[in-house]
XYZ file of C-alpha atoms in Angstrom:
308
model
C -7.730 -20.804 -22.227
C -4.282 -21.743 -24.341
C -0.835 -20.324 -23.549
C 1.465 -21.047 -26.101
C 4.175 -20.100 -23.584
C 5.091 -19.354 -19.749
C 3.661 -16.526 -17.942
C 6.815 -14.790 -16.184
C 5.713 -13.458 -13.132
C 8.122 -10.601 -11.780
C 7.778 -9.267 -7.968
C 10.280 -7.826 -5.580
C 12.186 -10.329 -3.552
C 10.954 -9.571 0.028
C 9.570 -12.726 1.320
C 5.553 -10.367 1.744
C 6.277 -9.700 -2.087
C 6.735 -12.808 -3.007
C 3.510 -14.012 -1.010
C 1.862 -12.008 -3.343
C 3.189 -13.290 -6.572
C 2.139 -17.072 -5.235
C -1.173 -15.961 -4.246
C -1.347 -14.189 -8.011
C 0.028 -17.427 -9.467
C -2.284 -19.995 -7.410
C -4.939 -17.522 -8.668
C -4.493 -17.989 -12.182
C -3.566 -21.934 -11.613
C -6.756 -22.344 -10.602
C -8.733 -19.734 -12.823
C -7.159 -21.707 -16.521
C -6.413 -25.033 -14.836
C -2.499 -24.357 -15.540
C 0.583 -26.258 -14.143
C 3.114 -23.928 -11.536
C 6.170 -24.575 -14.014
C 3.604 -22.280 -16.964
C 3.490 -19.397 -14.334
C 7.023 -19.305 -13.198
C 8.216 -16.564 -10.676
C 10.645 -14.157 -11.348
C 11.732 -12.178 -8.226
C 13.782 -9.064 -8.650
C 15.646 -6.991 -5.968
C 14.697 -3.317 -6.312
C 16.521 -0.015 -5.237
C 14.105 0.284 -2.305
C 14.965 -3.015 -0.996
C 18.647 -2.302 -0.850
C 18.186 1.081 0.857
C 18.108 0.274 4.646
C 19.586 3.616 6.371
C 17.095 6.328 5.521
C 13.873 6.934 4.828
C 12.509 6.313 1.495
C 11.117 9.927 1.092
C 14.769 10.738 1.230
C 15.840 8.920 -1.398
C 13.497 9.236 -4.020
C 9.902 8.112 -3.194
C 7.236 4.938 -4.434
C 9.248 4.540 -7.728
C 12.198 3.192 -5.669
C 10.100 -0.265 -5.292
C 9.051 -0.094 -9.213
C 11.371 0.868 -11.213
C 13.405 -2.412 -11.641
C 10.334 -4.376 -12.005
C 9.088 -1.903 -14.924
C 12.378 -1.801 -17.263
C 12.022 -6.285 -16.988
C 8.149 -5.569 -18.306
C 9.071 -3.371 -20.905
C 12.053 -5.556 -21.849
C 10.383 -8.476 -21.965
C 11.740 -10.275 -19.405
C 8.318 -10.595 -17.666
C 4.688 -10.777 -18.377
C 3.371 -9.480 -15.287
C 4.498 -7.387 -12.262
C 2.877 -7.979 -8.979
C 2.609 -5.005 -6.345
C 1.472 -3.901 -3.194
C -0.938 -1.148 -4.348
C 0.490 1.204 -1.893
C 4.265 1.367 -3.604
C 2.952 2.020 -6.969
C 3.189 5.832 -8.092
C 0.656 7.866 -9.337
C 2.611 8.225 -12.632
C 3.483 4.825 -14.491
C 5.807 4.509 -16.895
C 4.048 4.781 -20.539
C 3.532 1.346 -22.097
C 2.901 -0.522 -18.739
C -0.649 -0.053 -17.080
C -2.362 -1.522 -14.223
C -4.764 -4.462 -15.599
C -6.116 -4.326 -12.399
C -6.154 -5.622 -8.706
C -7.098 -8.913 -6.609
C -9.628 -9.174 -3.822
C -8.475 -6.895 -1.437
C -7.478 -7.961 1.901
C -7.793 -5.842 5.444
C -7.230 -2.177 5.079
C -6.356 -2.051 8.440
C -3.224 -0.908 10.343
C -2.161 -3.090 13.188
C -0.671 -1.839 16.528
C 2.081 -4.472 17.724
C 3.813 -4.029 20.987
C 5.546 -6.683 23.945
C 4.177 -4.569 26.751
C 1.298 -1.716 25.631
C -2.255 -2.691 24.716
C -2.742 0.543 22.115
C -1.779 3.733 21.307
C -2.981 5.374 24.541
C -1.121 3.310 27.025
C 2.030 4.130 25.583
C 3.995 6.299 28.424
C 5.152 9.390 27.526
C 8.467 9.507 25.511
C 8.033 5.583 24.637
C 9.739 4.785 21.012
C 7.493 3.651 18.138
C 9.380 2.588 14.934
C 7.677 3.601 11.415
C 8.864 3.651 7.953
C 5.813 5.773 7.062
C 5.280 9.310 7.150
C 1.797 9.187 7.564
C 1.612 6.379 10.099
C 4.435 8.311 11.446
C 2.146 11.839 10.994
C -1.217 10.138 12.454
C 1.186 8.850 15.380
C 2.140 12.682 16.398
C -1.053 13.382 15.673
C -3.058 11.581 18.110
C 0.215 11.416 20.360
C 2.782 14.833 19.870
C 4.822 12.980 23.762
C 5.796 10.168 21.726
C 9.032 9.641 20.206
C 8.384 8.458 16.967
C 11.720 7.044 14.767
C 12.412 5.298 11.573
C 12.103 1.513 11.121
C 12.964 0.064 7.958
C 13.353 -3.074 6.531
C 10.886 -5.848 5.540
C 7.973 -7.239 8.227
C 10.216 -9.702 9.683
C 12.938 -7.625 10.331
C 11.008 -5.029 11.953
C 9.296 -7.453 14.404
C 12.678 -8.774 14.906
C 13.748 -5.573 15.800
C 10.587 -4.664 18.132
C 11.618 -7.912 19.622
C 14.934 -6.735 20.527
C 13.901 -3.769 22.134
C 15.060 -1.307 19.452
C 11.111 0.427 20.075
C 8.686 -0.392 22.256
C 5.796 -0.141 19.714
C 5.101 -0.115 15.422
C 2.718 -0.159 12.918
C 2.216 -2.420 9.983
C -1.032 -3.024 7.552
C -3.174 -6.132 8.726
C -2.932 -7.083 5.121
C 0.629 -8.051 5.256
C 0.333 -10.273 8.133
C -2.087 -11.859 6.969
C -0.178 -12.549 4.085
C 2.503 -14.136 5.947
C 0.836 -15.534 8.649
C 1.738 -13.080 11.374
C -1.508 -12.188 12.609
C -0.328 -13.810 16.443
C 2.251 -10.791 16.976
C -1.071 -8.285 16.624
C -1.636 -6.102 19.659
C -4.295 -4.666 18.804
C -6.175 -3.453 15.188
C -6.812 0.144 14.656
C -10.087 1.339 13.321
C -10.277 3.166 10.298
C -12.188 5.950 11.742
C -9.252 6.880 14.120
C -6.760 5.789 11.417
C -7.231 6.474 8.119
C -4.843 3.584 5.530
C -3.004 4.609 2.599
C -3.760 4.921 -0.607
C -4.094 1.765 -2.168
C -3.798 -0.381 0.896
C -4.590 -4.285 1.307
C -4.556 -4.761 -2.641
C -2.241 -6.337 -5.072
C -1.856 -4.108 -8.404
C -0.981 -6.326 -11.327
C 1.107 -4.365 -13.987
C 1.364 -5.356 -17.530
C 2.265 -3.817 -21.100
C -0.526 -1.545 -22.201
C -0.449 -3.842 -25.661
C -0.403 -7.201 -24.111
C -3.962 -8.090 -24.844
C -2.892 -12.042 -24.405
C -1.634 -11.204 -20.919
C -4.895 -8.877 -20.050
C -7.111 -12.000 -21.283
C -5.162 -14.453 -18.892
C -6.139 -12.057 -15.751
C -9.820 -10.967 -16.064
C -10.913 -14.398 -14.301
C -9.052 -13.485 -11.273
C -9.485 -9.592 -10.955
C -11.872 -8.153 -9.069
C -14.434 -5.073 -10.165
C -14.796 -3.718 -6.488
C -11.001 -3.512 -5.488
C -10.354 -2.241 -9.218
C -13.458 0.900 -8.347
C -12.493 1.603 -4.874
C -8.719 1.834 -5.493
C -9.036 4.279 -9.045
C -11.177 6.354 -6.215
C -8.642 6.002 -4.250
C -5.785 6.735 -6.509
C -7.330 10.041 -8.192
C -7.340 11.071 -4.643
C -3.905 11.093 -4.586
C -2.670 12.506 -7.799
C -4.824 15.271 -7.468
C -2.463 15.799 -4.658
C 0.906 14.598 -6.035
C 1.159 12.216 -3.154
C 3.793 10.020 -2.594
C 6.170 8.523 0.267
C 6.672 12.187 0.911
C 3.721 13.208 1.752
C 1.212 12.376 5.031
C -1.572 11.691 2.899
C -4.373 8.720 3.568
C -7.581 7.731 1.412
C -9.704 4.765 1.799
C -12.684 3.898 -0.180
C -15.183 1.814 0.603
C -18.306 0.330 -1.684
C -21.593 -0.678 -0.814
C -23.851 -2.367 -3.534
C -23.858 0.861 -6.111
C -22.626 3.354 -3.529
C -19.497 4.603 -3.290
C -17.788 6.354 0.263
C -14.344 7.735 -0.119
C -12.386 9.478 2.978
C -9.142 11.163 2.869
C -6.817 12.569 5.240
C -3.483 15.076 4.653
C -1.346 15.793 7.591
C 1.512 17.973 8.449
C 4.485 16.187 8.909
C 4.400 16.384 12.746
C 1.521 16.051 12.916
C 0.373 19.481 14.204
C -2.549 19.916 11.505
C -4.517 18.096 9.251
C -7.010 18.401 6.676
C -9.924 15.874 6.045
C -12.425 15.220 3.525
C -15.663 12.623 2.978
C -16.899 12.386 -0.896
C -20.428 10.091 -1.450
C -21.269 9.495 -4.892
C -22.106 6.112 -7.494
C -19.477 3.799 -8.440
C -19.149 4.186 -11.467
C -17.978 7.731 -10.839
C -14.892 6.721 -8.625
C -12.229 8.033 -10.261
C -14.321 11.401 -10.795
C -15.001 11.432 -6.964
C -11.524 10.672 -5.798
C -10.687 13.796 -8.182
C -13.295 15.863 -6.070
C -12.259 15.200 -2.834
C -8.702 15.600 -3.695
C -9.383 19.002 -5.013
C -10.882 19.935 -1.956
C -8.691 19.151 -0.058
C -5.970 21.153 -2.026
C -8.254 24.017 -2.268
C -8.121 24.360 1.499
C -4.585 23.802 2.210
C -2.655 26.687 3.204
C 0.786 27.339 1.230
C 3.541 25.072 2.550
C 1.370 22.680 4.502
C 3.520 19.536 3.258
C 6.820 21.052 4.722
C 6.295 21.602 8.773
């Protein structure tokens, strides 16, 4: 395939976002035999990156990490946007679509502490920092005696705060730690049976202009259909529940052969109560299975469930 002009890759400017953009660039170079200069990176600072003093749920939710990239894409300043799939809102702006996903990394969360081996080993009142309402709610469900606090910043910033003793422990995505070469910081990897991940966790999503067939065709060789089916189920589940950074929701789809299993979980923010669901079916019905799972939970959710 001949590319008449460079494909500009838009990305957030954080170290993890840049690592994901470089992975996308590298896969395109290998797939097509292109030189790096034909695939320049365009780091863009987002509103979400600038907010460090409060939870994103208080500032507007997931779209804070994508708004500036969406604008650049629609204006033609970039040709594709590289995102952590879990940061993408369920509704995208008109004119933008998800072209697909790179092969998924480890979906699990990691427990990280200087002094304790796992969540169960933390003493009463220990301070655990996290920016995720999902992780906060799951921690409170498991250990209501812990002090769960906000911990913002990129991965390196959070690890530095842990080293300075600002918190006794934190939780981070294994995928990000692997992509940054920081797995030596991991104390324990949390089993998904005990700690269900965020929708889209571990997956890199690529957005494009809906009518840009040149970019869509260029991306086809590097996209992973299995990841696409799994995340389609998860995002369909999340959409039904109107999930955002304001909502403690977890969801994970697993594919074996032609079979897909999706597990979903919604929690009260204080962790005092939760509802879960499991659906099985054919991989071709991924989105429908996710929707069924979401409708099941929504039907069983008491009024005001997410407000307590």
